[in-house]
XYZ file of C-alpha atoms in Angstrom:
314
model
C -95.865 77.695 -55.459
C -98.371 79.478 -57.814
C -101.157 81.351 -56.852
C -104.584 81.446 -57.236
C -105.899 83.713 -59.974
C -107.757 86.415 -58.224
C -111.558 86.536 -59.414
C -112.821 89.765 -59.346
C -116.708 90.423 -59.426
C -118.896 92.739 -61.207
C -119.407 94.996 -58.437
C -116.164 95.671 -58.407
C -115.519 96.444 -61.857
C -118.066 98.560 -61.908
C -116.306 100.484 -59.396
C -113.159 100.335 -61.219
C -114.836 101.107 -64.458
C -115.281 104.988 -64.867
C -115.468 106.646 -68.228
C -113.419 109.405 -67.181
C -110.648 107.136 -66.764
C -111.395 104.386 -69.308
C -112.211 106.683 -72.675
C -108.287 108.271 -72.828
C -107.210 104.336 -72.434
C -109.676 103.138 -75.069
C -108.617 106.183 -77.639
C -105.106 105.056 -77.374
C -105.838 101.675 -77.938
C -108.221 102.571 -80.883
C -104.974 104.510 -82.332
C -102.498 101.534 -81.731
C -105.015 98.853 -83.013
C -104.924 101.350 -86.330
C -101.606 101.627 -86.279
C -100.831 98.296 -87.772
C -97.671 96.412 -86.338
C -95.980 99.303 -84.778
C -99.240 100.046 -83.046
C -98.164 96.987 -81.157
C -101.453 95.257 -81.040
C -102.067 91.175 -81.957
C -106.134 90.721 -82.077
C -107.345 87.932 -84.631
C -111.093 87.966 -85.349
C -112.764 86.509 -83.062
C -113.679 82.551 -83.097
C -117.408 82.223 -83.313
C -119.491 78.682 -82.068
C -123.378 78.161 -82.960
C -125.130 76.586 -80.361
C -127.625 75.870 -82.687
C -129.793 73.418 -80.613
C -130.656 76.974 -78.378
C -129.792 79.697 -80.593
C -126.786 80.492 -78.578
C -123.027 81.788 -79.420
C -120.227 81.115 -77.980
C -117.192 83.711 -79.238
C -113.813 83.381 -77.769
C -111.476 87.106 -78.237
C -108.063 86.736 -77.340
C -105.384 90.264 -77.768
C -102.375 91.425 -76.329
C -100.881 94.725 -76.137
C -97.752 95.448 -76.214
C -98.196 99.004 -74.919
C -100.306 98.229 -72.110
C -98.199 95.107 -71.711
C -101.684 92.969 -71.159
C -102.815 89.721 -72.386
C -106.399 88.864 -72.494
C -108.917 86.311 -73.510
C -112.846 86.990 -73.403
C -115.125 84.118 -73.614
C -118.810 85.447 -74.331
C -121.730 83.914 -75.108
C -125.235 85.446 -77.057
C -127.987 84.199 -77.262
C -131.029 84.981 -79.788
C -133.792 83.714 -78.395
C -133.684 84.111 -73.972
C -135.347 81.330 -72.148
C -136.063 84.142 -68.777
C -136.457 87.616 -69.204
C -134.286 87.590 -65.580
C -131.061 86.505 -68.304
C -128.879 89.445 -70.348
C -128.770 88.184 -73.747
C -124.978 88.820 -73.303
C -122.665 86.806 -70.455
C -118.972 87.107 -70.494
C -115.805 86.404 -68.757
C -111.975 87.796 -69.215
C -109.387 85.817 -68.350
C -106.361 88.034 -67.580
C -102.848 86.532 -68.324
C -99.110 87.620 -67.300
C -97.979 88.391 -70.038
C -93.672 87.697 -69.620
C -94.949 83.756 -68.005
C -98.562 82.574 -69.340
C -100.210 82.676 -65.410
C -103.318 83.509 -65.613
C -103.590 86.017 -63.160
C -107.168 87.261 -62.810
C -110.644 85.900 -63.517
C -113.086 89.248 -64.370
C -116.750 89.444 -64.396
C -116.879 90.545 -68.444
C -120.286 91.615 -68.708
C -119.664 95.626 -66.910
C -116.324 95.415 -68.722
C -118.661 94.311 -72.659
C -121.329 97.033 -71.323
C -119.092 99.959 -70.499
C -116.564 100.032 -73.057
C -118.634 99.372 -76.051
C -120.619 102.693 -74.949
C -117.448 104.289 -74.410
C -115.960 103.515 -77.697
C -119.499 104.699 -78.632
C -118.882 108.182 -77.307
C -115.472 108.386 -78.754
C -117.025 107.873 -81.957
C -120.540 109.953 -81.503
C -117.613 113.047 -79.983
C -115.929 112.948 -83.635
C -118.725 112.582 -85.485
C -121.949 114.007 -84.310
C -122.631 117.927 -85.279
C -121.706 120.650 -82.684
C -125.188 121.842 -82.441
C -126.751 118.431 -81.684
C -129.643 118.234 -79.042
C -132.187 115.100 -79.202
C -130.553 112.071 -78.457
C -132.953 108.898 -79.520
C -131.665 104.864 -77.999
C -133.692 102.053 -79.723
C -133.626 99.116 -77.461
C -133.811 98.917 -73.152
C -131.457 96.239 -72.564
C -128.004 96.719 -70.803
C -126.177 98.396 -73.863
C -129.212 100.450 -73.794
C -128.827 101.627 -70.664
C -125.172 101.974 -70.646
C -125.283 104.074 -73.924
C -127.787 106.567 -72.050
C -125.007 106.470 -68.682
C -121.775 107.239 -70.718
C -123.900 109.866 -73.380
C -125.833 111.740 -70.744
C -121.988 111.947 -68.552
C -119.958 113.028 -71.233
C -122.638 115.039 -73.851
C -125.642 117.654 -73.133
C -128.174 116.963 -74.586
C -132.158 118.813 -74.018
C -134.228 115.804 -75.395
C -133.783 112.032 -74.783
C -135.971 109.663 -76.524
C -136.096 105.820 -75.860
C -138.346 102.746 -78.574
C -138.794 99.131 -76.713
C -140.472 96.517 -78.724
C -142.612 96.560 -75.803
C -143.811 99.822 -73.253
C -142.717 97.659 -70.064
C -139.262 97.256 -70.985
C -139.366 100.784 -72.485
C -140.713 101.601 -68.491
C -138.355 99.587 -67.025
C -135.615 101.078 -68.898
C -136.616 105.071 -67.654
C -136.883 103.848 -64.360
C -133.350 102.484 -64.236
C -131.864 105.760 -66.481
C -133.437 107.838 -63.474
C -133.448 111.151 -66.006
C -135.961 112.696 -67.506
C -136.899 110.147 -71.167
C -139.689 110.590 -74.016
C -140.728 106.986 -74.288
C -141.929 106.626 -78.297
C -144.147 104.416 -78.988
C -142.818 103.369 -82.311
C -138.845 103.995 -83.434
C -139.968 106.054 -86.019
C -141.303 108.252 -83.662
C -138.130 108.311 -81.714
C -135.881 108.625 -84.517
C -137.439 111.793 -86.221
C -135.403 114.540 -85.625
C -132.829 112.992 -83.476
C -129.382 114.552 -84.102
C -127.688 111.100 -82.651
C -129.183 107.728 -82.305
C -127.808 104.453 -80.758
C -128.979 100.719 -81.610
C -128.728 98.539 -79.478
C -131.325 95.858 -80.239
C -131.022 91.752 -80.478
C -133.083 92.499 -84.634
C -132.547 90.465 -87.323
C -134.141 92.707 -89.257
C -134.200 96.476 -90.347
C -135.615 98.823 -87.268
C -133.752 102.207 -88.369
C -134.773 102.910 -91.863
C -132.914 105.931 -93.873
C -136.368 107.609 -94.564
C -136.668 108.016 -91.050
C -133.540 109.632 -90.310
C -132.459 113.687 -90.656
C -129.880 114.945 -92.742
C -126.160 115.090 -90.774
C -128.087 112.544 -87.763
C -124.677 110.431 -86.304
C -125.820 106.539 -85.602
C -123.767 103.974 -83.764
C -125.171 100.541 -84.842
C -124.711 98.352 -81.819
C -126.781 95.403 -82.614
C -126.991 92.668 -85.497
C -123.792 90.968 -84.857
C -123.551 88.446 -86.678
C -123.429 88.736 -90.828
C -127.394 87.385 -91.566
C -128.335 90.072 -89.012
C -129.321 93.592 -89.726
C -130.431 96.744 -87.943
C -130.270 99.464 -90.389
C -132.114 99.718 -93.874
C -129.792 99.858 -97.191
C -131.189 103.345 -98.343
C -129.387 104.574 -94.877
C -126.138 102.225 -95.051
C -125.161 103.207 -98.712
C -126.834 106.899 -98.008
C -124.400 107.905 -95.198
C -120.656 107.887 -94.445
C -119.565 104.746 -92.581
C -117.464 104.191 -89.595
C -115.942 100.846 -88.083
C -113.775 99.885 -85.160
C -112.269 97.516 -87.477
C -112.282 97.338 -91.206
C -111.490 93.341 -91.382
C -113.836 92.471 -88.216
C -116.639 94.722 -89.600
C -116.928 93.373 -93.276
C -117.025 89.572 -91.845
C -119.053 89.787 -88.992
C -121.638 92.786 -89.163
C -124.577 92.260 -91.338
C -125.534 95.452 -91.758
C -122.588 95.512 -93.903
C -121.927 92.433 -95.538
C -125.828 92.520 -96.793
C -125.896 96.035 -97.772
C -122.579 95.949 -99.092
C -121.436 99.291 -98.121
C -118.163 101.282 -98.795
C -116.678 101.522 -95.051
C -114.813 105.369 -94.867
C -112.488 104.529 -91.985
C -111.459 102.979 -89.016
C -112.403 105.368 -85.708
C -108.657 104.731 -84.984
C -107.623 106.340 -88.056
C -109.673 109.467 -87.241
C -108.124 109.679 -83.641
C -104.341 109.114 -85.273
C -105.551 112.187 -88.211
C -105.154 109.998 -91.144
C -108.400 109.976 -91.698
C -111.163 112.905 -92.256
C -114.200 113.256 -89.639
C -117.300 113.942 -91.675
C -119.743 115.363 -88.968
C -121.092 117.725 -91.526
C -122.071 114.223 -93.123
C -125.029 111.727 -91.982
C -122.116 109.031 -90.373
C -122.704 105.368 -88.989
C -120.093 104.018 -86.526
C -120.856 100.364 -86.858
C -119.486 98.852 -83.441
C -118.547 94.833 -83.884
C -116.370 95.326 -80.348
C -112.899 94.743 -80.174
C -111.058 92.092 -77.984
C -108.132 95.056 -77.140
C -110.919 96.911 -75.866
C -111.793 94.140 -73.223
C -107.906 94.136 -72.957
C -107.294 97.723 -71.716
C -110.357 97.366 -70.093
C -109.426 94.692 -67.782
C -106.041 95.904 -67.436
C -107.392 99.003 -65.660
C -110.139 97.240 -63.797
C -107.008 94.926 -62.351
C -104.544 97.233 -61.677
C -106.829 99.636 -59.542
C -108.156 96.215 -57.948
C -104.652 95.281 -56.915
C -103.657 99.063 -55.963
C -106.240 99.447 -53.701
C -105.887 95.912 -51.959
C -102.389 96.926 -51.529
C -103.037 100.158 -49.446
């Protein structure tokens, strides 16, 4: 008789979830995804629906690897436009599958899973490319990649200044009091962008909010935001002034709008740094534009399930 797939909450992924454990998995998987075939990795681009009627998305992101062993499919949706301010712009699910038979074997809560390793692959990136001597660290946007961006940065990096921009003070508020450290809220990016030595974006913009003008010479950026190819969060004097960074070349020139309009020259794959096929340019000003990765929700799951069914075995 077959089982029930286990569902496993967000609560518990988030205890499951720790960036201690989860960046060494994610840099492998960045290195394997790199790799080609012999990295042992099958991820298509992901399958994209309008819900036009609401300004929604609905993106499905299957992947299996072969050296984790795990088969995955997320199922996200996005939406442009919220109808509550109570409602991430982001929801997601992973369905986790056995790999040798096709049973699905676990339903996860995707949204911890989206959150955390985006911000982790984030760090990976910002640890390659970011100068030695960097201090001010400047997040435009307060929503949950926000806020997990300032969690994973402020664990793994010192830095002496943190600077936040909301398009509005209250969220900007809201966001402090949930980052519980001390934050310089800026009342316009510019502001919170001059001088910073690394800067995340992680805004729902359709338009340009980081402009190159803005930004100091050998600044790191990881360009969360404008999924989708119309979209765009950086300005085309900083995309075609800068060295630029992808999780994955094919993904990144179809779906990321910062480079499909701008039409910049992409350096490398972060999996091509890790591997050492490719040069790290941190004396450079570098942009790792982050589309996300289905093996990332892969490993990610994989870990969050194992430790699940490891400590319901003891």
């Amino acid at each position: 008789m077959a089982t029930k797939p286990a569902y496993i909450a967000a609560d518990v992924v988030e205890k499951y979830l720790g960036y201690t454990t989860l960046i060494p998995l994610l840099e492998r998987a960045l290195i394997n995804f790199s790799s080609g075939r012999e990295g042992g990795v099958v991820q298509p681009i992901r399958t994209i629906v309008p819900v036009s009627k609401h300004k929604g998305f609905l993106g499905v992101m299957p992947a299996y690897s072969a050296a984790d062993d795990a088969l995955t499919t997320k199922v996200v949706t996005f939406y442009e436009n919220k109808t509550s301010s109570e409602l991430p712009s982001h929801q997601a699910t992973v369905l986790l599958f056995d790999p040798t038979n096709g049973i699905l074997k676990a339903v996860i809560d995707g949204k911890v899973i989206t959150d955390k390793r985006t911000a982790a692959v984030s760090t990976i990136a910002t640890k390659l490319l970011k100068s030695p001597h960097a201090e001010v660290l400047c997040i435009l946007g307060s929503g949950a990649q926000a806020l997990s961006h300032y969690q994973a940065f402020t664990q793994q990096f010192s830095f002496t200044e943190i600077r936040i921009w909301s398009r509005t003070r209250e969220n900007a508020e809201r966001f402090a009091e949930a980052a519980g450290g001390k934050i310089r809220i800026c009342s316009t990016p510019q502001e919170a962008v001059t001088g910073a030595d690394v800067i995340v974006t992680a805004t729902m913009s359709t338009k340009p909010v980081l402009f190159g003008d803005w930004v100091k010479p050998g600044a790191h950026i990881n360009a969360i935001g404008a999924c989708r190819p119309d979209w765009r969060e950086l300005d085309d004097t900083l995309m075609k002034n800068s060295v630029l960074y992808v999780d994955s070349k094919e993904a990144a020139a179809k779906e990321s709008g910062d480079i499909v309009i701008s039409q910049a020259a992409i350096k490398a794959e972060i999996g091509e740094i890790l591997k050492g096929t490719q040069p790290a340019l941190s004396d450079k000003t570098t942009i790792f534009k982050s589309v996300g990765m289905a093996i990332e929700d892969t490993v990610s799951a994989k870990l969050v399930y194992d430790s699940w069914t490891k400590n319901n075995e003891n």
